[in-house]
């Protein structure tokens, strides 16, 4: 068994393509992709914030203050339009970016004229920040109107606050920072780890079974004095090792790059958050990953043994991603908790457990159900791989 594992691992490390997917891709490419995505996103936001917006104004005579605030050549440019124009058409045509319609009851004397409802016509599909930029101007005017009304009524600050919000509901969160952030981050952890384990195991799995068929080396291995069960075990260990290493390298890479690129405050927050997670929790996360990787490795090995070629194996392995994503998505749905029957649902239970461990709210008694169900399923998949490998009609179909 260990001889087969050593042989497969050496061949794996000699394959540049496999090494690229296992090491180079997670270590360099993923951080570069995330970095580019962040840079492009920031550039898009900066562009939207500094773009000179063309606008049409209807009813400007009622709001001279707003007209004055819009007269900023570096931010806004007015385009003359008819009051009865088709606003949707001229916005779609690019004549203007937005049209602001001001009603005739617009006045600083809100006590007499009541609330004024301005209408902002714009295309809200995409990142344009039109509403936010116009709302800054309107909000400024609204604050001035409120102060004018308060002065007229002779209200002090306490009375003003009570009038604006007669009843205030104060939220007192009993959850600590770890639980708050663990709920947000913990749900993404299994998604990241499981997908990476599966992705990292696919390439070596396709090569170990179907690849050997294409190269004609499988027959040589079968006539060797090594027991077939040990051959399967050795190949299984190689696939599982590749998947686990890919996930660990990727997570380590992202953590290192995040530490290097982040600034002082972010680093302190991350350090404080990570310090709250105990070593036992980290160990349990890794241990729960082992039977999940065993399920992936067994399923991929069975597919690779069945496939006639490397290309056919890859086409069979692709849909497996769906069967992994769906259980993970179940774990992040509202109301799905690590209780009752969910503790026995494969992959979903591990996803829920990882989130609970990160949050610090794990019920450790549930580990018996989690490990029990996952190990049983992993064992069943592995037993099927052995059965499949001993079928001559499968190996040489």
mmCIF file of C-alpha atoms in Angstrom:
data_model
loop_
_atom_site.group_PDB
_atom_site.id
_atom_site.type_symbol
_atom_site.label_atom_id
_atom_site.label_comp_id
_atom_site.label_asym_id
_atom_site.label_seq_id
_atom_site.Cartn_x
_atom_site.Cartn_y
_atom_site.Cartn_z
ATOM 1 C CA UNK A 1 0.000 0.000 0.000
ATOM 2 C CA UNK A 2 2.712 2.484 1.021
ATOM 3 C CA UNK A 3 4.780 1.445 -1.990
ATOM 4 C CA UNK A 4 1.865 2.341 -4.281
ATOM 5 C CA UNK A 5 1.291 5.597 -2.420
ATOM 6 C CA UNK A 6 4.987 6.497 -2.741
ATOM 7 C CA UNK A 7 5.009 5.606 -6.436
ATOM 8 C CA UNK A 8 1.840 7.604 -7.207
ATOM 9 C CA UNK A 9 3.033 10.573 -5.166
ATOM 10 C CA UNK A 10 6.359 10.691 -7.026
ATOM 11 C CA UNK A 11 4.559 10.596 -10.359
ATOM 12 C CA UNK A 12 2.223 13.296 -9.100
ATOM 13 C CA UNK A 13 5.115 15.550 -8.148
ATOM 14 C CA UNK A 14 6.778 15.001 -11.535
ATOM 15 C CA UNK A 15 3.684 16.192 -13.385
ATOM 16 C CA UNK A 16 4.028 19.952 -13.901
ATOM 17 C CA UNK A 17 0.377 20.337 -14.755
ATOM 18 C CA UNK A 18 -0.699 18.740 -11.491
ATOM 19 C CA UNK A 19 1.813 20.772 -9.498
ATOM 20 C CA UNK A 20 0.449 23.914 -11.097
ATOM 21 C CA UNK A 21 -3.093 23.115 -9.944
ATOM 22 C CA UNK A 22 -1.959 21.964 -6.487
ATOM 23 C CA UNK A 23 0.632 24.616 -5.599
ATOM 24 C CA UNK A 24 1.096 27.449 -8.103
ATOM 25 C CA UNK A 25 -2.607 28.094 -8.677
ATOM 26 C CA UNK A 26 -3.608 28.426 -5.012
ATOM 27 C CA UNK A 27 -0.352 30.090 -3.947
ATOM 28 C CA UNK A 28 -0.157 32.781 -6.607
ATOM 29 C CA UNK A 29 -3.041 32.778 -9.065
ATOM 30 C CA UNK A 30 -5.941 32.970 -6.588
ATOM 31 C CA UNK A 31 -4.465 35.934 -4.664
ATOM 32 C CA UNK A 32 -3.730 37.671 -7.974
ATOM 33 C CA UNK A 33 -7.324 37.084 -9.133
ATOM 34 C CA UNK A 34 -8.730 38.413 -5.863
ATOM 35 C CA UNK A 35 -6.328 41.349 -6.002
ATOM 36 C CA UNK A 36 -7.323 42.218 -9.561
ATOM 37 C CA UNK A 37 -11.011 41.889 -8.692
ATOM 38 C CA UNK A 38 -10.546 44.221 -5.722
ATOM 39 C CA UNK A 39 -8.547 46.717 -7.803
ATOM 40 C CA UNK A 40 -11.101 46.712 -10.640
ATOM 41 C CA UNK A 41 -13.955 47.102 -8.146
ATOM 42 C CA UNK A 42 -12.257 50.070 -6.475
ATOM 43 C CA UNK A 43 -11.556 51.657 -9.856
ATOM 44 C CA UNK A 44 -15.221 51.273 -10.816
ATOM 45 C CA UNK A 45 -16.370 52.919 -7.574
ATOM 46 C CA UNK A 46 -13.878 55.772 -7.970
ATOM 47 C CA UNK A 47 -15.009 56.307 -11.552
ATOM 48 C CA UNK A 48 -18.688 56.365 -10.514
ATOM 49 C CA UNK A 49 -17.939 58.866 -7.730
ATOM 50 C CA UNK A 50 -15.946 61.267 -9.950
ATOM 51 C CA UNK A 51 -18.022 61.014 -13.125
ATOM 52 C CA UNK A 52 -19.676 64.271 -14.225
ATOM 53 C CA UNK A 53 -23.377 63.410 -14.245
ATOM 54 C CA UNK A 54 -25.614 64.954 -16.909
ATOM 55 C CA UNK A 55 -29.007 65.805 -15.514
ATOM 56 C CA UNK A 56 -32.358 67.290 -16.399
ATOM 57 C CA UNK A 57 -34.295 69.402 -13.939
ATOM 58 C CA UNK A 58 -38.076 69.928 -13.819
ATOM 59 C CA UNK A 59 -39.549 72.418 -11.331
ATOM 60 C CA UNK A 60 -36.223 74.039 -10.505
ATOM 61 C CA UNK A 61 -37.936 77.390 -9.835
ATOM 62 C CA UNK A 62 -39.437 75.886 -6.664
ATOM 63 C CA UNK A 63 -36.067 74.863 -5.213
ATOM 64 C CA UNK A 64 -33.375 77.484 -5.868
ATOM 65 C CA UNK A 65 -31.190 75.990 -3.116
ATOM 66 C CA UNK A 66 -31.036 72.613 -4.860
ATOM 67 C CA UNK A 67 -30.413 74.314 -8.212
ATOM 68 C CA UNK A 68 -27.485 76.131 -6.632
ATOM 69 C CA UNK A 69 -26.059 72.935 -5.072
ATOM 70 C CA UNK A 70 -26.236 71.170 -8.440
ATOM 71 C CA UNK A 71 -24.135 73.893 -10.056
ATOM 72 C CA UNK A 72 -20.862 72.066 -9.591
ATOM 73 C CA UNK A 73 -19.127 71.703 -12.999
ATOM 74 C CA UNK A 74 -16.776 69.021 -11.695
ATOM 75 C CA UNK A 75 -19.731 66.843 -10.571
ATOM 76 C CA UNK A 76 -22.891 67.791 -12.492
ATOM 77 C CA UNK A 77 -23.791 69.194 -15.899
ATOM 78 C CA UNK A 78 -27.329 70.375 -16.633
ATOM 79 C CA UNK A 79 -29.045 69.500 -19.912
ATOM 80 C CA UNK A 80 -32.164 71.393 -20.906
ATOM 81 C CA UNK A 81 -35.172 69.089 -21.268
ATOM 82 C CA UNK A 82 -38.912 69.591 -21.703
ATOM 83 C CA UNK A 83 -41.126 69.069 -18.675
ATOM 84 C CA UNK A 84 -43.265 66.593 -20.620
ATOM 85 C CA UNK A 85 -40.310 64.659 -22.066
ATOM 86 C CA UNK A 86 -40.150 60.871 -21.935
ATOM 87 C CA UNK A 87 -37.629 60.575 -19.096
ATOM 88 C CA UNK A 88 -37.065 56.857 -19.580
ATOM 89 C CA UNK A 89 -36.175 57.305 -23.247
ATOM 90 C CA UNK A 90 -33.716 60.163 -22.795
ATOM 91 C CA UNK A 91 -31.998 58.339 -19.916
ATOM 92 C CA UNK A 92 -31.752 55.154 -21.970
ATOM 93 C CA UNK A 93 -30.393 57.150 -24.920
ATOM 94 C CA UNK A 94 -27.682 58.639 -22.696
ATOM 95 C CA UNK A 95 -28.854 62.233 -23.105
ATOM 96 C CA UNK A 96 -28.933 62.562 -19.313
ATOM 97 C CA UNK A 97 -27.937 60.349 -16.399
ATOM 98 C CA UNK A 98 -30.890 61.393 -14.280
ATOM 99 C CA UNK A 99 -33.918 63.684 -14.142
ATOM 100 C CA UNK A 100 -34.936 65.371 -10.900
ATOM 101 C CA UNK A 101 -38.597 66.446 -10.662
ATOM 102 C CA UNK A 102 -39.408 68.960 -7.915
ATOM 103 C CA UNK A 103 -43.095 69.480 -6.916
ATOM 104 C CA UNK A 104 -44.720 72.891 -6.559
ATOM 105 C CA UNK A 105 -45.240 72.441 -2.795
ATOM 106 C CA UNK A 106 -41.491 72.379 -2.212
ATOM 107 C CA UNK A 107 -40.775 74.982 0.469
ATOM 108 C CA UNK A 108 -38.668 75.520 3.546
ATOM 109 C CA UNK A 109 -41.929 76.159 5.406
ATOM 110 C CA UNK A 110 -42.704 72.490 5.966
ATOM 111 C CA UNK A 111 -45.171 73.328 8.745
ATOM 112 C CA UNK A 112 -47.444 74.976 6.196
ATOM 113 C CA UNK A 113 -46.763 73.096 2.962
ATOM 114 C CA UNK A 114 -46.134 69.644 4.406
ATOM 115 C CA UNK A 115 -43.831 67.002 3.010
ATOM 116 C CA UNK A 116 -42.435 67.536 -0.491
ATOM 117 C CA UNK A 117 -41.904 64.417 -2.599
ATOM 118 C CA UNK A 118 -39.087 64.776 -5.130
ATOM 119 C CA UNK A 119 -38.815 62.152 -7.893
ATOM 120 C CA UNK A 120 -35.443 61.001 -9.153
ATOM 121 C CA UNK A 121 -35.576 59.215 -12.517
ATOM 122 C CA UNK A 122 -32.434 57.217 -13.321
ATOM 123 C CA UNK A 123 -31.255 53.803 -14.440
ATOM 124 C CA UNK A 124 -30.419 51.909 -11.259
ATOM 125 C CA UNK A 125 -29.050 48.851 -13.092
ATOM 126 C CA UNK A 126 -25.340 48.825 -12.453
ATOM 127 C CA UNK A 127 -22.891 50.807 -10.369
ATOM 128 C CA UNK A 128 -23.558 54.521 -10.960
ATOM 129 C CA UNK A 129 -24.040 56.019 -7.453
ATOM 130 C CA UNK A 130 -26.587 58.489 -8.887
ATOM 131 C CA UNK A 131 -29.014 58.121 -6.007
ATOM 132 C CA UNK A 132 -26.326 58.488 -3.356
ATOM 133 C CA UNK A 133 -24.812 61.610 -4.901
ATOM 134 C CA UNK A 134 -28.166 63.357 -5.428
ATOM 135 C CA UNK A 135 -29.420 62.256 -2.019
ATOM 136 C CA UNK A 136 -26.481 64.006 -0.357
ATOM 137 C CA UNK A 137 -27.750 67.310 -1.746
ATOM 138 C CA UNK A 138 -31.400 66.605 -0.889
ATOM 139 C CA UNK A 139 -30.489 65.398 2.598
ATOM 140 C CA UNK A 140 -28.559 68.600 3.259
ATOM 141 C CA UNK A 141 -31.598 70.677 2.274
ATOM 142 C CA UNK A 142 -33.876 68.469 4.370
ATOM 143 C CA UNK A 143 -31.749 69.070 7.467
ATOM 144 C CA UNK A 144 -31.956 72.823 6.951
ATOM 145 C CA UNK A 145 -35.751 72.643 6.609
ATOM 146 C CA UNK A 146 -36.024 70.657 9.836
ATOM 147 C CA UNK A 147 -33.938 73.167 11.738
ATOM 148 C CA UNK A 148 -36.082 76.016 10.395
ATOM 149 C CA UNK A 149 -39.245 74.235 11.548
ATOM 150 C CA UNK A 150 -37.775 73.477 14.979
ATOM 151 C CA UNK A 151 -36.756 77.110 15.420
ATOM 152 C CA UNK A 152 -40.269 78.239 14.512
ATOM 153 C CA UNK A 153 -41.749 75.883 17.080
ATOM 154 C CA UNK A 154 -39.142 76.862 19.671
ATOM 155 C CA UNK A 155 -38.078 73.282 20.423
ATOM 156 C CA UNK A 156 -34.902 72.401 22.299
ATOM 157 C CA UNK A 157 -32.582 69.527 21.257
ATOM 158 C CA UNK A 158 -34.319 66.986 23.481
ATOM 159 C CA UNK A 159 -37.737 67.890 22.089
ATOM 160 C CA UNK A 160 -36.372 67.797 18.529
ATOM 161 C CA UNK A 161 -34.999 64.277 19.036
ATOM 162 C CA UNK A 162 -38.289 63.111 20.567
ATOM 163 C CA UNK A 163 -40.289 64.597 17.698
ATOM 164 C CA UNK A 164 -38.146 62.984 15.013
ATOM 165 C CA UNK A 165 -38.160 59.616 16.766
ATOM 166 C CA UNK A 166 -40.784 59.399 19.541
ATOM 167 C CA UNK A 167 -39.867 55.794 20.388
ATOM 168 C CA UNK A 168 -36.358 54.453 20.086
ATOM 169 C CA UNK A 169 -35.651 50.737 20.163
ATOM 170 C CA UNK A 170 -32.125 50.101 21.333
ATOM 171 C CA UNK A 171 -30.532 46.852 20.231
ATOM 172 C CA UNK A 172 -28.493 45.060 22.887
ATOM 173 C CA UNK A 173 -26.650 42.192 21.226
ATOM 174 C CA UNK A 174 -25.880 39.330 23.598
ATOM 175 C CA UNK A 175 -23.592 37.686 21.038
ATOM 176 C CA UNK A 176 -19.879 38.482 21.273
ATOM 177 C CA UNK A 177 -17.697 39.571 18.337
ATOM 178 C CA UNK A 178 -16.572 36.017 17.663
ATOM 179 C CA UNK A 179 -20.133 34.770 17.331
ATOM 180 C CA UNK A 180 -21.118 37.727 15.146
ATOM 181 C CA UNK A 181 -18.244 37.363 12.714
ATOM 182 C CA UNK A 182 -18.231 33.587 12.981
ATOM 183 C CA UNK A 183 -21.802 33.527 11.632
ATOM 184 C CA UNK A 184 -20.672 35.538 8.603
ATOM 185 C CA UNK A 185 -17.279 33.947 7.982
ATOM 186 C CA UNK A 186 -17.994 30.417 9.211
ATOM 187 C CA UNK A 187 -20.595 29.816 6.514
ATOM 188 C CA UNK A 188 -18.032 30.459 3.770
ATOM 189 C CA UNK A 189 -15.269 28.309 5.300
ATOM 190 C CA UNK A 190 -16.673 24.873 4.299
ATOM 191 C CA UNK A 191 -17.614 26.224 0.873
ATOM 192 C CA UNK A 192 -14.009 27.259 0.320
ATOM 193 C CA UNK A 193 -12.406 24.140 1.815
ATOM 194 C CA UNK A 194 -14.692 21.542 0.218
ATOM 195 C CA UNK A 195 -14.536 23.028 -3.271
ATOM 196 C CA UNK A 196 -10.752 23.348 -3.087
ATOM 197 C CA UNK A 197 -10.357 19.770 -1.830
ATOM 198 C CA UNK A 198 -12.519 18.480 -4.660
ATOM 199 C CA UNK A 199 -10.852 20.661 -7.283
ATOM 200 C CA UNK A 200 -7.368 19.734 -6.121
ATOM 201 C CA UNK A 201 -8.186 16.013 -6.142
ATOM 202 C CA UNK A 202 -9.778 15.928 -9.600
ATOM 203 C CA UNK A 203 -6.607 16.245 -11.655
ATOM 204 C CA UNK A 204 -4.571 13.495 -9.914
ATOM 205 C CA UNK A 205 -7.673 11.264 -9.696
ATOM 206 C CA UNK A 206 -8.229 11.426 -13.444
ATOM 207 C CA UNK A 207 -4.560 10.648 -14.064
ATOM 208 C CA UNK A 208 -4.246 7.823 -11.520
ATOM 209 C CA UNK A 209 -7.028 5.727 -13.060
ATOM 210 C CA UNK A 210 -7.989 6.752 -16.577
ATOM 211 C CA UNK A 211 -4.553 8.233 -17.234
ATOM 212 C CA UNK A 212 -2.863 4.927 -16.515
ATOM 213 C CA UNK A 213 -5.252 3.200 -18.892
ATOM 214 C CA UNK A 214 -4.233 5.572 -21.686
ATOM 215 C CA UNK A 215 -0.508 5.138 -20.973
ATOM 216 C CA UNK A 216 -0.854 1.353 -20.785
ATOM 217 C CA UNK A 217 0.779 1.135 -17.337
ATOM 218 C CA UNK A 218 -2.277 -0.175 -15.498
ATOM 219 C CA UNK A 219 -1.776 -3.711 -16.827
ATOM 220 C CA UNK A 220 1.822 -3.743 -15.567
ATOM 221 C CA UNK A 221 0.642 -2.679 -12.133
ATOM 222 C CA UNK A 222 -2.068 -5.359 -12.045
ATOM 223 C CA UNK A 223 0.326 -8.244 -12.774
ATOM 224 C CA UNK A 224 2.652 -7.162 -9.966
ATOM 225 C CA UNK A 225 2.601 -9.229 -6.737
ATOM 226 C CA UNK A 226 0.851 -6.401 -4.869
ATOM 227 C CA UNK A 227 -2.674 -7.114 -3.669
ATOM 228 C CA UNK A 228 -5.330 -5.175 -5.587
ATOM 229 C CA UNK A 229 -6.890 -3.849 -2.418
ATOM 230 C CA UNK A 230 -3.552 -2.303 -1.457
ATOM 231 C CA UNK A 231 -3.267 -0.772 -4.941
ATOM 232 C CA UNK A 232 -6.646 0.886 -4.479
ATOM 233 C CA UNK A 233 -5.695 2.067 -0.999
ATOM 234 C CA UNK A 234 -2.434 3.581 -2.264
ATOM 235 C CA UNK A 235 -4.197 5.432 -5.076
ATOM 236 C CA UNK A 236 -6.913 6.536 -2.680
ATOM 237 C CA UNK A 237 -4.355 8.013 -0.261
ATOM 238 C CA UNK A 238 -2.656 9.894 -3.105
ATOM 239 C CA UNK A 239 -5.902 11.530 -4.244
ATOM 240 C CA UNK A 240 -6.884 12.424 -0.682
ATOM 241 C CA UNK A 241 -3.421 13.863 -0.005
ATOM 242 C CA UNK A 242 -3.574 16.017 -3.145
ATOM 243 C CA UNK A 243 -7.017 17.387 -2.275
ATOM 244 C CA UNK A 244 -6.106 18.162 1.328
ATOM 245 C CA UNK A 245 -2.812 19.846 0.418
ATOM 246 C CA UNK A 246 -4.515 22.028 -2.184
ATOM 247 C CA UNK A 247 -7.029 23.276 0.376
ATOM 248 C CA UNK A 248 -4.415 23.886 3.062
ATOM 249 C CA UNK A 249 -2.020 25.663 0.682
ATOM 250 C CA UNK A 250 -4.824 27.894 -0.610
ATOM 251 C CA UNK A 251 -6.057 28.849 2.853
ATOM 252 C CA UNK A 252 -2.488 29.483 4.053
ATOM 253 C CA UNK A 253 -1.769 31.549 0.944
ATOM 254 C CA UNK A 254 -4.876 33.688 1.387
ATOM 255 C CA UNK A 255 -4.092 34.204 5.077
ATOM 256 C CA UNK A 256 -0.502 35.247 4.347
ATOM 257 C CA UNK A 257 -1.450 37.568 1.482
ATOM 258 C CA UNK A 258 -4.274 39.035 3.546
ATOM 259 C CA UNK A 259 -1.841 39.720 6.396
ATOM 260 C CA UNK A 260 0.715 41.305 4.070
ATOM 261 C CA UNK A 261 -1.720 43.498 2.145
ATOM 262 C CA UNK A 262 -4.015 44.565 4.975
ATOM 263 C CA UNK A 263 -3.332 47.623 7.134
ATOM 264 C CA UNK A 264 -2.809 47.908 10.862
ATOM 265 C CA UNK A 265 -6.424 48.059 12.016
ATOM 266 C CA UNK A 266 -7.512 45.145 9.837
ATOM 267 C CA UNK A 267 -4.555 43.064 11.001
ATOM 268 C CA UNK A 268 -5.427 43.734 14.647
ATOM 269 C CA UNK A 269 -9.054 42.740 14.065
ATOM 270 C CA UNK A 270 -8.056 39.521 12.270
ATOM 271 C CA UNK A 271 -5.490 38.712 14.954
ATOM 272 C CA UNK A 272 -8.016 39.297 17.749
ATOM 273 C CA UNK A 273 -10.653 37.196 15.975
ATOM 274 C CA UNK A 274 -8.262 34.314 15.271
ATOM 275 C CA UNK A 275 -6.947 34.405 18.844
ATOM 276 C CA UNK A 276 -10.437 33.629 20.140
ATOM 277 C CA UNK A 277 -10.582 30.340 18.185
ATOM 278 C CA UNK A 278 -9.002 27.580 20.235
ATOM 279 C CA UNK A 279 -6.433 25.088 18.990
ATOM 280 C CA UNK A 280 -8.897 22.251 19.617
ATOM 281 C CA UNK A 281 -11.406 23.914 17.283
ATOM 282 C CA UNK A 282 -8.797 24.156 14.516
ATOM 283 C CA UNK A 283 -7.865 20.503 15.032
ATOM 284 C CA UNK A 284 -11.532 19.458 14.889
ATOM 285 C CA UNK A 285 -12.063 21.412 11.661
ATOM 286 C CA UNK A 286 -9.138 19.558 10.095
ATOM 287 C CA UNK A 287 -10.253 16.171 11.463
ATOM 288 C CA UNK A 288 -13.779 16.653 10.087
ATOM 289 C CA UNK A 289 -12.239 17.480 6.727
ATOM 290 C CA UNK A 290 -10.515 14.064 6.577
ATOM 291 C CA UNK A 291 -13.633 11.853 6.096
ATOM 292 C CA UNK A 292 -15.094 14.419 3.676
ATOM 293 C CA UNK A 293 -11.914 14.247 1.594
ATOM 294 C CA UNK A 294 -12.151 10.441 1.830
ATOM 295 C CA UNK A 295 -15.646 10.614 0.279
ATOM 296 C CA UNK A 296 -14.351 12.830 -2.532
ATOM 297 C CA UNK A 297 -11.278 10.662 -3.127
ATOM 298 C CA UNK A 298 -13.286 7.412 -3.229
ATOM 299 C CA UNK A 299 -15.914 8.831 -5.591
ATOM 300 C CA UNK A 300 -13.288 10.348 -7.909
ATOM 301 C CA UNK A 301 -11.253 7.132 -7.928
ATOM 302 C CA UNK A 302 -14.338 5.093 -8.844
ATOM 303 C CA UNK A 303 -15.109 7.453 -11.718
ATOM 304 C CA UNK A 304 -11.506 7.393 -12.923
ATOM 305 C CA UNK A 305 -11.398 3.578 -12.824
ATOM 306 C CA UNK A 306 -14.585 3.408 -14.890
ATOM 307 C CA UNK A 307 -13.575 6.011 -17.516
ATOM 308 C CA UNK A 308 -11.795 4.890 -20.691
ATOM 309 C CA UNK A 309 -9.709 8.042 -21.035
ATOM 310 C CA UNK A 310 -8.455 11.052 -19.130
ATOM 311 C CA UNK A 311 -10.860 13.317 -21.030
ATOM 312 C CA UNK A 312 -13.838 11.047 -20.295
ATOM 313 C CA UNK A 313 -12.925 10.977 -16.603
ATOM 314 C CA UNK A 314 -12.870 14.778 -16.447
ATOM 315 C CA UNK A 315 -16.295 15.000 -18.105
ATOM 316 C CA UNK A 316 -17.724 12.609 -15.485
ATOM 317 C CA UNK A 317 -16.083 14.451 -12.593
ATOM 318 C CA UNK A 318 -17.402 17.899 -13.530
ATOM 319 C CA UNK A 319 -21.006 17.340 -12.316
ATOM 320 C CA UNK A 320 -19.684 16.243 -8.905
ATOM 321 C CA UNK A 321 -19.276 19.916 -8.062
ATOM 322 C CA UNK A 322 -23.077 20.274 -7.997
ATOM 323 C CA UNK A 323 -23.444 17.427 -5.490
ATOM 324 C CA UNK A 324 -20.978 19.207 -3.198
ATOM 325 C CA UNK A 325 -22.345 22.741 -3.545
ATOM 326 C CA UNK A 326 -25.990 21.806 -2.804
ATOM 327 C CA UNK A 327 -25.322 20.343 0.699
ATOM 328 C CA UNK A 328 -23.137 23.354 1.529
ATOM 329 C CA UNK A 329 -25.892 25.735 0.421
ATOM 330 C CA UNK A 330 -28.322 23.892 2.698
ATOM 331 C CA UNK A 331 -26.078 24.684 5.662
ATOM 332 C CA UNK A 332 -26.330 28.461 5.133
ATOM 333 C CA UNK A 333 -30.110 28.554 4.709
ATOM 334 C CA UNK A 334 -32.109 30.264 7.488
ATOM 335 C CA UNK A 335 -33.394 27.838 10.094
ATOM 336 C CA UNK A 336 -30.905 25.072 9.274
ATOM 337 C CA UNK A 337 -28.999 24.353 12.487
ATOM 338 C CA UNK A 338 -26.802 21.591 13.826
ATOM 339 C CA UNK A 339 -29.678 19.891 15.608
ATOM 340 C CA UNK A 340 -31.718 16.736 15.178
ATOM 341 C CA UNK A 341 -31.574 15.160 11.750
ATOM 342 C CA UNK A 342 -29.221 17.767 10.257
ATOM 343 C CA UNK A 343 -26.364 16.326 12.329
ATOM 344 C CA UNK A 344 -26.637 13.142 10.236
ATOM 345 C CA UNK A 345 -26.834 14.710 6.761
ATOM 346 C CA UNK A 346 -23.445 14.201 5.050
ATOM 347 C CA UNK A 347 -21.401 17.278 4.110
ATOM 348 C CA UNK A 348 -24.179 19.564 5.400
ATOM 349 C CA UNK A 349 -23.466 18.437 8.965
ATOM 350 C CA UNK A 350 -19.733 19.108 8.590
ATOM 351 C CA UNK A 351 -20.467 22.542 7.093
ATOM 352 C CA UNK A 352 -22.723 23.404 10.025
ATOM 353 C CA UNK A 353 -20.176 22.085 12.512
ATOM 354 C CA UNK A 354 -17.363 24.187 11.027
ATOM 355 C CA UNK A 355 -19.520 27.294 11.323
ATOM 356 C CA UNK A 356 -20.374 26.478 14.947
ATOM 357 C CA UNK A 357 -16.706 25.893 15.779
ATOM 358 C CA UNK A 358 -15.718 29.256 14.321
ATOM 359 C CA UNK A 359 -18.573 30.943 16.206
ATOM 360 C CA UNK A 360 -17.627 29.232 19.455
ATOM 361 C CA UNK A 361 -21.119 27.785 19.978
ATOM 362 C CA UNK A 362 -20.387 24.148 19.127
ATOM 363 C CA UNK A 363 -22.287 21.381 20.898
ATOM 364 C CA UNK A 364 -19.464 18.839 21.020
ATOM 365 C CA UNK A 365 -21.851 15.926 21.599
ATOM 366 C CA UNK A 366 -23.002 16.395 17.991
ATOM 367 C CA UNK A 367 -19.524 15.310 16.856
ATOM 368 C CA UNK A 368 -20.500 11.678 17.441
ATOM 369 C CA UNK A 369 -23.281 11.948 14.852
ATOM 370 C CA UNK A 370 -21.134 13.988 12.467
ATOM 371 C CA UNK A 371 -18.094 11.733 12.506
ATOM 372 C CA UNK A 372 -20.250 8.613 12.638
ATOM 373 C CA UNK A 373 -22.334 9.390 9.551
ATOM 374 C CA UNK A 374 -19.434 10.851 7.541
ATOM 375 C CA UNK A 375 -17.050 7.982 8.313
ATOM 376 C CA UNK A 376 -19.717 5.384 7.443
ATOM 377 C CA UNK A 377 -20.386 7.054 4.082
ATOM 378 C CA UNK A 378 -16.651 7.437 3.394
ATOM 379 C CA UNK A 379 -16.168 3.750 4.210
ATOM 380 C CA UNK A 380 -19.025 2.743 1.916
ATOM 381 C CA UNK A 381 -17.578 4.785 -0.944
ATOM 382 C CA UNK A 382 -14.128 3.294 -0.379
ATOM 383 C CA UNK A 383 -15.540 -0.246 -0.263
ATOM 384 C CA UNK A 384 -17.273 0.448 -3.571
ATOM 385 C CA UNK A 385 -13.949 1.649 -5.045
ATOM 386 C CA UNK A 386 -12.321 -1.654 -4.075
ATOM 387 C CA UNK A 387 -15.246 -3.601 -5.519
ATOM 388 C CA UNK A 388 -15.131 -1.528 -8.705
ATOM 389 C CA UNK A 389 -11.362 -1.988 -9.106
ATOM 390 C CA UNK A 390 -11.688 -5.769 -8.842
ATOM 391 C CA UNK A 391 -14.144 -5.867 -11.762
ATOM 392 C CA UNK A 392 -12.303 -6.762 -14.959
ATOM 393 C CA UNK A 393 -15.206 -5.561 -17.107
ATOM 394 C CA UNK A 394 -14.887 -2.130 -15.482
ATOM 395 C CA UNK A 395 -11.104 -1.862 -15.806
ATOM 396 C CA UNK A 396 -11.000 -3.010 -19.416
ATOM 397 C CA UNK A 397 -14.400 -2.080 -20.789
#
